[in-house]
Each structure stands twice: as structure tokens, then as C-alpha cells.
Coordinates of C-alpha atoms in Angstrom, one line a residue:
M825 CA -79.5 -41.6 -85.0
G826 CA -81.9 -44.6 -84.5
T827 CA -81.7 -47.6 -82.2
S828 CA -79.5 -49.9 -84.6
R829 CA -77.5 -52.5 -82.8
R830 CA -74.4 -50.2 -83.6
S831 CA -75.9 -47.5 -81.9
F832 CA -77.6 -49.8 -78.8
I833 CA -73.6 -51.1 -78.4
R834 CA -72.1 -47.3 -78.2
T835 CA -74.9 -46.1 -75.8
S836 CA -74.4 -49.0 -73.6
A837 CA -70.6 -48.3 -73.4
L838 CA -71.2 -44.9 -72.6
A839 CA -73.4 -45.5 -70.3
G840 CA -70.9 -48.5 -68.6
G841 CA -68.3 -45.6 -68.4
A842 CA -71.1 -43.9 -65.5
I843 CA -70.0 -46.4 -63.1
G844 CA -66.3 -45.6 -63.5
L845 CA -67.2 -41.7 -62.9
G846 CA -69.1 -42.3 -60.0
L847 CA -72.5 -41.5 -61.8
V848 CA -73.8 -44.8 -60.3
P849 CA -74.0 -45.3 -56.5
A850 CA -72.4 -48.4 -54.7
S851 CA -75.1 -48.8 -52.5
A852 CA -79.0 -46.9 -52.9
D853 CA -79.5 -47.3 -49.3
A854 CA -76.4 -45.0 -49.0
L855 CA -77.1 -43.0 -51.8
G856 CA -80.8 -42.4 -50.3
R857 CA -79.4 -41.2 -47.0
G858 CA -77.2 -38.6 -48.9
E859 CA -73.9 -40.4 -47.8
Q860 CA -70.8 -40.1 -50.5
P861 CA -68.7 -42.8 -51.4
V862 CA -65.6 -42.4 -49.1
G863 CA -62.5 -41.3 -51.6
R864 CA -64.9 -39.2 -54.6
G865 CA -64.0 -35.8 -54.2
R866 CA -65.7 -35.8 -50.7
A867 CA -64.9 -32.2 -49.4
P868 CA -63.2 -32.4 -46.0
R869 CA -65.0 -30.9 -42.7
E870 CA -62.8 -30.6 -40.4
S871 CA -61.6 -27.3 -39.0
A872 CA -59.7 -25.3 -40.9
P873 CA -56.1 -24.4 -40.0
R874 CA -57.0 -20.9 -38.8
S875 CA -60.5 -19.5 -38.2
L876 CA -60.4 -16.3 -40.8
R877 CA -63.1 -13.4 -40.6
M878 CA -64.9 -13.8 -43.6
L879 CA -67.7 -11.3 -45.8
I880 CA -69.6 -13.0 -48.1
L881 CA -71.5 -10.4 -50.6
G882 CA -75.1 -12.0 -51.1
G883 CA -75.0 -15.2 -49.1
T884 CA -78.9 -16.4 -49.1
G885 CA -79.0 -17.4 -53.1
F886 CA -77.8 -20.9 -54.3
T887 CA -74.1 -21.0 -53.9
G888 CA -74.0 -18.5 -50.8
P889 CA -75.7 -20.6 -48.0
H890 CA -73.3 -23.9 -49.2
Q891 CA -70.7 -21.3 -48.7
V892 CA -71.7 -20.0 -45.1
R893 CA -72.5 -23.4 -43.5
Y894 CA -68.8 -24.7 -44.9
A895 CA -67.2 -22.2 -43.7
A896 CA -69.1 -22.1 -40.3
A897 CA -68.2 -25.8 -39.8
R898 CA -64.7 -24.9 -40.4
G899 CA -64.6 -22.6 -37.7
H900 CA -64.2 -19.4 -39.4
R901 CA -66.4 -16.1 -38.8
V902 CA -69.0 -15.6 -41.1
T903 CA -70.6 -12.0 -42.0
V904 CA -72.8 -11.8 -44.9
F905 CA -74.3 -8.6 -46.6
N906 CA -77.5 -8.4 -48.5
R907 CA -80.7 -7.0 -49.0
G908 CA -82.8 -9.1 -47.1
R909 CA -84.9 -10.1 -49.3
T910 CA -83.7 -13.7 -50.7
N911 CA -84.4 -16.3 -48.6
P912 CA -84.4 -14.4 -45.2
G913 CA -83.7 -16.2 -42.2
I914 CA -82.4 -18.9 -43.9
L915 CA -78.9 -18.6 -42.1
R916 CA -80.1 -17.6 -38.9
E917 CA -79.6 -20.9 -37.5
L918 CA -75.8 -20.8 -38.0
G919 CA -75.7 -17.3 -36.0
V920 CA -73.9 -15.7 -38.9
E921 CA -73.5 -12.0 -38.8
E922 CA -75.9 -10.5 -41.2
L923 CA -75.6 -6.9 -42.2
T924 CA -78.0 -5.1 -44.5
G925 CA -77.0 -2.9 -47.5
D926 CA -78.0 -2.7 -51.4
R927 CA -75.1 -3.0 -53.6
S928 CA -76.5 -0.1 -55.9
G929 CA -75.5 2.8 -53.4
D930 CA -76.1 2.1 -49.8
L931 CA -73.0 0.1 -48.3
K932 CA -73.0 1.9 -44.9
S933 CA -72.9 -1.1 -43.2
L934 CA -69.8 -2.1 -44.4
E935 CA -68.0 1.0 -43.9
G936 CA -64.9 1.0 -41.0
K937 CA -64.9 -3.1 -40.7
Q938 CA -61.9 -5.6 -41.3
W939 CA -62.1 -9.1 -43.0
D940 CA -59.5 -11.3 -43.8
V941 CA -61.6 -12.2 -47.2
V942 CA -64.2 -11.1 -49.1
I943 CA -66.2 -13.4 -51.4
D944 CA -68.4 -11.5 -54.0
N945 CA -71.0 -13.9 -55.5
P946 CA -73.9 -11.7 -57.0
T947 CA -71.8 -9.1 -59.2
T948 CA -72.2 -9.0 -62.8
L949 CA -71.6 -4.7 -63.1
P950 CA -68.5 -3.3 -63.1
R951 CA -69.8 -0.5 -61.2
W952 CA -70.7 -2.6 -58.0
V953 CA -66.8 -4.1 -57.7
R954 CA -65.7 -0.3 -58.0
D955 CA -67.9 0.7 -55.3
V956 CA -67.2 -2.5 -52.9
G957 CA -63.6 -1.3 -53.5
A958 CA -63.9 2.5 -52.3
V959 CA -65.4 0.8 -49.1
L960 CA -63.5 -2.4 -48.4
R961 CA -60.2 -1.7 -50.6
N962 CA -58.0 -0.9 -47.2
G963 CA -60.6 -3.2 -45.3
T964 CA -59.7 -6.5 -46.8
G965 CA -57.1 -9.0 -47.7
Q966 CA -58.3 -11.3 -50.4
Y967 CA -61.0 -10.5 -52.5
I968 CA -63.0 -13.4 -54.4
F969 CA -64.6 -12.5 -57.4
I970 CA -66.9 -15.7 -58.5
S971 CA -67.2 -15.0 -62.5
T972 CA -68.1 -17.2 -65.2
I973 CA -66.5 -19.2 -67.9
S974 CA -69.0 -16.9 -70.3
V975 CA -66.4 -14.6 -70.5
Y976 CA -64.4 -16.3 -73.2
A977 CA -64.3 -15.0 -76.4
D978 CA -64.3 -18.0 -78.2
S979 CA -65.9 -21.2 -77.6
S980 CA -65.1 -22.7 -81.0
V981 CA -61.4 -24.2 -79.3
P982 CA -61.5 -27.5 -77.0
G983 CA -59.6 -27.0 -74.0
R984 CA -60.0 -23.3 -73.3
D985 CA -57.8 -22.3 -70.4
E986 CA -57.6 -19.4 -68.4
T987 CA -55.5 -17.4 -70.6
T988 CA -58.0 -17.8 -73.7
A989 CA -58.8 -14.2 -74.6
L990 CA -61.7 -12.8 -73.4
Q991 CA -64.8 -10.6 -74.5
V992 CA -64.8 -6.9 -74.5
L993 CA -67.5 -4.8 -73.9
R994 CA -68.4 -2.3 -76.6
N995 CA -70.3 -0.1 -74.6
P996 CA -68.2 0.7 -71.5
E997 CA -71.5 2.4 -69.9
S998 CA -73.5 -0.8 -70.6
E999 CA -75.4 -2.5 -67.7
D1000 CA -77.7 -5.0 -70.2
A1001 CA -76.6 -8.3 -68.2
R1002 CA -79.2 -10.4 -70.8
A1003 CA -77.0 -9.0 -73.7
D1004 CA -73.6 -8.5 -72.8
Y1005 CA -73.5 -10.5 -69.5
G1006 CA -70.0 -12.1 -70.4
A1007 CA -68.1 -9.2 -71.5
L1008 CA -70.1 -7.3 -68.2
K1009 CA -68.3 -10.1 -66.2
A1010 CA -65.2 -9.8 -67.8
A1011 CA -64.9 -6.0 -67.0
A1012 CA -65.7 -6.6 -63.3
E1013 CA -62.8 -9.0 -63.3
A1014 CA -60.4 -6.5 -64.7
E1015 CA -62.3 -3.9 -62.0
A1016 CA -61.7 -6.6 -59.5
E1017 CA -57.9 -6.6 -60.3
K1018 CA -58.0 -2.7 -60.2
Q1019 CA -59.5 -2.3 -56.6
F1020 CA -57.6 -5.0 -55.1
P1021 CA -54.0 -5.2 -57.1
G1022 CA -52.4 -8.7 -56.3
R1023 CA -54.9 -9.8 -53.8
T1024 CA -57.8 -11.1 -56.2
T1025 CA -59.0 -14.4 -56.6
I1026 CA -61.1 -14.9 -60.0
I1027 CA -63.3 -18.1 -60.1
R1028 CA -64.7 -18.4 -63.4
P1029 CA -67.9 -21.4 -63.1
G1030 CA -69.5 -23.3 -65.6
L1031 CA -73.0 -24.6 -65.1
I1032 CA -74.1 -24.7 -61.5
V1033 CA -76.2 -27.5 -60.5
G1034 CA -77.8 -29.4 -57.8
P1035 CA -80.2 -29.0 -54.7
G1036 CA -81.3 -25.1 -54.2
D1037 CA -80.3 -24.3 -58.1
P1038 CA -83.3 -21.8 -59.0
T1039 CA -82.5 -22.2 -63.1
D1040 CA -84.2 -25.7 -63.4
R1041 CA -81.7 -26.2 -66.1
F1042 CA -80.1 -29.0 -65.0
T1043 CA -83.1 -30.1 -62.6
Y1044 CA -85.1 -30.6 -65.9
W1045 CA -83.4 -34.0 -66.8
P1046 CA -83.2 -35.8 -63.3
V1047 CA -87.1 -34.8 -62.9
R1048 CA -87.6 -35.9 -66.5
V1049 CA -86.1 -39.2 -66.4
D1050 CA -87.3 -40.2 -62.8
A1051 CA -90.8 -39.5 -64.7
G1052 CA -89.8 -42.4 -66.5
G1053 CA -91.5 -43.1 -70.3
E1054 CA -89.6 -42.3 -73.5
V1055 CA -87.1 -39.7 -73.2
L1056 CA -85.7 -37.8 -76.5
A1057 CA -82.0 -37.5 -75.9
P1058 CA -80.6 -34.7 -78.0
G1059 CA -77.4 -34.9 -80.4
D1060 CA -74.7 -37.6 -80.5
P1061 CA -74.3 -39.8 -77.3
A1062 CA -70.4 -38.8 -77.1
D1063 CA -71.2 -35.4 -77.0
P1064 CA -69.3 -33.8 -74.3
V1065 CA -71.2 -31.7 -71.3
Q1066 CA -69.4 -29.9 -68.0
V1067 CA -71.7 -29.1 -64.8
I1068 CA -70.8 -28.5 -61.1
D1069 CA -72.1 -29.1 -57.8
G1070 CA -73.2 -25.8 -56.2
R1071 CA -71.8 -27.4 -52.9
D1072 CA -68.8 -28.4 -54.8
L1073 CA -68.0 -24.9 -56.3
A1074 CA -68.6 -23.5 -52.4
E1075 CA -66.9 -25.7 -50.5
W1076 CA -63.5 -25.3 -52.9
T1077 CA -64.1 -21.3 -52.9
I1078 CA -63.9 -21.4 -48.8
R1079 CA -60.9 -23.6 -49.2
M1080 CA -59.3 -21.1 -51.8
A1081 CA -59.8 -18.5 -49.0
E1082 CA -58.0 -20.9 -46.6
Q1083 CA -54.9 -21.0 -49.1
G1084 CA -54.7 -17.4 -49.5
A1085 CA -54.8 -18.6 -53.3
T1086 CA -54.9 -15.4 -55.4
G1087 CA -55.1 -16.0 -59.8
I1088 CA -57.5 -17.1 -62.0
Y1089 CA -59.5 -20.5 -61.9
N1090 CA -61.7 -22.1 -64.1
A1091 CA -64.4 -24.3 -62.2
T1092 CA -66.6 -26.3 -63.7
G1093 CA -66.7 -30.4 -63.8
P1094 CA -66.7 -33.3 -63.4
G1095 CA -63.1 -34.3 -63.0
A1096 CA -62.8 -36.2 -66.4
E1097 CA -64.6 -35.7 -69.6
L1098 CA -68.5 -36.5 -69.3
S1099 CA -70.7 -37.8 -72.1
I1100 CA -74.4 -36.8 -72.3
A1101 CA -75.1 -40.4 -72.5
E1102 CA -73.4 -40.9 -69.2
M1103 CA -74.8 -38.6 -67.8
L1104 CA -78.4 -39.1 -68.7
Y1105 CA -77.7 -43.3 -68.1
G1106 CA -76.5 -42.4 -65.0
M1107 CA -79.5 -40.7 -64.1
R1108 CA -81.9 -43.9 -65.2
A1109 CA -79.5 -45.8 -62.3
V1110 CA -80.2 -43.7 -59.9
T1111 CA -83.9 -43.2 -60.2
S1112 CA -84.5 -47.0 -61.3
T1113 CA -87.6 -46.1 -63.3
D1114 CA -88.7 -47.3 -66.7
V1115 CA -86.9 -45.3 -69.3
K1116 CA -86.2 -45.3 -73.0
F1117 CA -83.5 -43.0 -74.4
T1118 CA -84.5 -41.7 -78.1
W1119 CA -81.4 -40.1 -79.5
V1120 CA -81.9 -37.4 -81.9
D1121 CA -79.6 -35.8 -83.9
A1122 CA -78.5 -32.0 -83.8
D1123 CA -79.4 -31.2 -87.1
F1124 CA -83.3 -32.7 -86.9
L1125 CA -83.3 -30.8 -83.7
A1126 CA -82.5 -27.3 -85.3
Q1127 CA -84.9 -28.2 -88.4
H1128 CA -87.6 -28.6 -85.5
Q1129 CA -86.5 -25.4 -83.3
V1130 CA -85.4 -27.2 -80.7
R1131 CA -82.6 -24.9 -78.9
P1132 CA -79.9 -26.5 -77.3
W1133 CA -79.5 -25.1 -73.7
Q1134 CA -82.7 -24.1 -73.5
D1135 CA -85.1 -26.8 -74.6
M1136 CA -82.2 -29.2 -74.3
P1137 CA -80.2 -28.0 -71.0
V1138 CA -76.9 -28.6 -70.4
W1139 CA -76.2 -29.8 -73.6
V1140 CA -74.8 -27.7 -77.0
P1141 CA -73.6 -29.5 -80.0
P1142 CA -70.2 -29.6 -79.9
R1143 CA -69.3 -28.3 -83.5
G1144 CA -68.6 -25.1 -85.5
G1145 CA -68.4 -22.1 -83.1
S1146 CA -69.3 -24.3 -80.2
A1147 CA -67.0 -27.0 -80.7
G1148 CA -65.1 -26.2 -77.4
F1149 CA -68.1 -25.2 -75.3
S1150 CA -68.0 -28.2 -73.1
R1151 CA -64.6 -29.2 -72.9
V1152 CA -62.8 -26.1 -70.8
S1153 CA -59.7 -26.8 -68.9
I1154 CA -59.9 -27.3 -65.0
A1155 CA -56.5 -28.4 -64.5
R1156 CA -55.2 -25.1 -62.4
A1157 CA -58.4 -25.8 -60.1
R1158 CA -57.6 -29.1 -59.8
E1159 CA -54.0 -28.6 -58.8
K1160 CA -55.4 -26.2 -56.1
G1161 CA -57.6 -28.9 -54.7
L1162 CA -61.2 -28.7 -56.5
T1163 CA -63.1 -31.8 -55.9
F1164 CA -66.1 -33.3 -57.1
R1165 CA -68.7 -35.7 -55.0
P1166 CA -70.3 -38.4 -57.6
L1167 CA -72.9 -37.1 -59.8
A1168 CA -75.3 -39.7 -58.6
V1169 CA -75.4 -37.8 -55.4
T1170 CA -76.1 -34.6 -56.8
V1171 CA -78.7 -36.0 -58.9
R1172 CA -80.4 -37.7 -56.1
D1173 CA -80.3 -34.5 -53.9
T1174 CA -81.6 -32.7 -56.7
L1175 CA -84.6 -34.8 -56.8
D1176 CA -85.0 -34.8 -53.0
W1177 CA -84.9 -31.2 -53.2
H1178 CA -87.1 -30.9 -56.3
A1179 CA -89.8 -33.0 -54.2
T1180 CA -89.8 -29.9 -51.5
R1181 CA -90.5 -27.3 -53.6
P1182 CA -93.7 -25.5 -53.6
E1183 CA -96.3 -27.0 -56.3
A1184 CA -96.1 -24.3 -58.5
A1185 CA -92.2 -24.5 -58.9
R1186 CA -92.5 -28.1 -59.5
A1187 CA -95.0 -28.0 -61.8
R1188 CA -93.3 -24.8 -63.8
L1189 CA -90.8 -27.8 -65.3
A1190 CA -94.0 -29.3 -67.0
T1191 CA -96.4 -26.6 -67.6
S1192 CA -94.3 -22.9 -68.2
P1193 CA -93.2 -22.4 -71.7
T1194 CA -90.2 -20.4 -70.5
A1195 CA -88.9 -23.3 -68.5
P1196 CA -86.0 -25.2 -69.4
G1197 CA -86.6 -28.4 -71.6
L1198 CA -89.3 -29.4 -73.0
R1199 CA -92.8 -29.8 -72.6
P1200 CA -94.6 -33.4 -72.3
E1201 CA -96.8 -32.5 -75.6
R1202 CA -93.7 -30.7 -77.4
E1203 CA -91.5 -33.7 -76.5
A1204 CA -94.1 -36.4 -78.0
E1205 CA -94.7 -34.1 -81.0
V1206 CA -90.6 -34.0 -81.5
L1207 CA -90.4 -37.5 -81.2
A1208 CA -93.2 -38.4 -83.1
A1209 CA -91.5 -36.4 -86.0
W1210 CA -88.2 -38.0 -85.8
K1211 CA -90.0 -41.8 -86.4
A1212 CA -91.7 -40.6 -89.1
R1213 CA -88.8 -38.9 -90.9
P1214 CA -88.0 -40.3 -94.5
R1215 CA -85.1 -42.9 -94.0
S1216 CA -82.4 -43.2 -96.8

């Protein structure tokens, strides 16, 4: 895809749609202060209708601290259970109860206690659910299991909803989270229903993004756009992408606990279909750097070993077996109150957070061959090849 007048008009129109999606903030000053435009999916912070006793398994990773802070702000009594190794002390200022143990065999600190709600964040293995069930089956009301949209067996059909067939774990003894991640999560969902029948809420997030994200899959893009210059943009500008801010996911999870809502829910965003062009041009509007996007088609990227999702994070070309990858239905979650802050806020807050990270973490995006995205020299190489390609 070159820089013809037709493609320019098309990408400009898509970029213009970013304003309507809340990608471009109404006020740069307000955005810099981390404020959110009124009526754009801002989650309520007032006290909950009643105070719940909440146990959050994990609680100190990516989304856990967002859950804890939001729950505490709404008046819930929160306990976290983890090994005490990830971000130790991060929640101490909130005064929450912290229990130490290990999902692989040390659940003693949970014995004999009662909670209204248990939120299970880090579990992939079905036996972890089974072990928690043995201890808490009679010690909790609602059990919220954080799963993933990766449980679905077929990503070729747009509009996949919660009734779509799931992956099946071919080896029931497998604990290979790299090879069998989606199937293990599906099996863990089934175990949750078995251990907590009629009391289970299964939430299937898409790509979780925003400040605190340790994977850098989304972070690559705002950091790269903020750096300026010529940016390799993947595929067709209209290709869809789906992401959800970790704070939106965390806060909605707490509100689902307040509702006592059970069942299965896909949870990704935003509320309307978002294209890769809208996302990237929206980022440019937020950062206000001198950026030029060069759109390189999917076939050319594949020929030059530029991988979707890994080398071009967030994006997967919507064709063949991946036609429905970024078109997962979230209608059920929206009906239960899932809301979204403007993506502009997520972008700005991600950049602000990234600037506070240790130098090694910041440098990883530019230097590590295993980090998401393209390293600068590799990006320049592919762009040069694209420009030198034979034209018909």
C-alpha cells in the first residue's frame, strides 16, 4: 500500500474517526493531568451499595493492584493472597490484609476463613482451581475466574461470543502453559464451574493494556510513535484491533462482584470497532510528535518474516483462520456495565508510566530481540525493502 492520494484519503478518514472514539482528548492539559472527559466511560468511584469481604488471589501483578485500589475506594474489605514476591509492599499503603502462600501446595493461610467473593487472577492450571476449591468451596459465595479469549477453538469467525466452541486439552496431564495456554484456561474454567457450581463468574479478557503492563505488547506502539520519524504500520489501515485498559477490566470486575453477576463474559474493547489506523493516528494526536506512517501490506510483511502480534503487536491480519481474531463480541459485558476510558488516556498514562520504569526496562523495547515490536535497525531494513520493491 503506497502513499497514493486514495490511500491518503482513506487513512485520513480513519484517523479522523479517532476523535469520535475518544482517541483524541478534548484538552491536552486535562490529559496531561490524567483527567478523563466526563461521560466517556469513567467508572464510578462512590461507595458500593454494601461492603463485601473480597479475597483476591494474586493482587500484586498487573491488574490486581487496580482491583484492590478500586475495591478499597468503594468500601470493600480486601484480602490478597500471593507468594509475596511480585512487587512486595505495593498495597501496604491501602491497609489491606495480606496472606502469604503458594498455589502449588501451600494454602494454609486460607483455611477456616470466609469471604463473600473470591477473584482468581493468575490461574492457568486446572489443579490450582481444584486445590482452591478444596479449601474455599464452603468459604465463599461468588468465585470470579479471570480467563482469556484465547480459550476459543476457532478465530476465523467474526463476532465470536460466549457460546463459541472452546479448545480441548488433548493431554489432560499437560501443564505446558506455552503450548496449551488456551486449552488449559478452558479446562480451568470447567473446574471452576465444578468447584463452585452456580456461583462462578468467568471473565474472558482480550489484550490487557495500559500502565503497569509487563508484556510491552501495547506499550511498543505509543513509545514508538512518541519517538517520531517514519513508522512501519502493518497491513490495511482498516484492519481491526481490540484492547482493554487494565483499569477498565479491574474496575468492572469489582462491579461484577457487587452485582453478584454470574455467567461467562468476553471483556475486551473499545466499545466500537477500532482500526489499526485509528489507534496509531490517535496516538500521534496524543503525543504531537513528527510522525509519518508507512503502511506495508500483510503479504510483504510475511515474506520478510515480520510476524503479526509479536513483531507488529496488537495487530493480526483479518483473513483466513484469523478473520475473527479482533472481532470478539462484548455485548454481554456491555449489558453488565463494562465501560471504557478514552484510549487517549490509556496512551498518555502508558507513556507517563513508561518514563518512570527502570532504564533497563525502557531500553528493552529498543534493544532486546525478544521484546515485542521491531528494533529500529530492523524496522529501517523492512521499510527500505518496501520502498525498493518492484512496482507493477
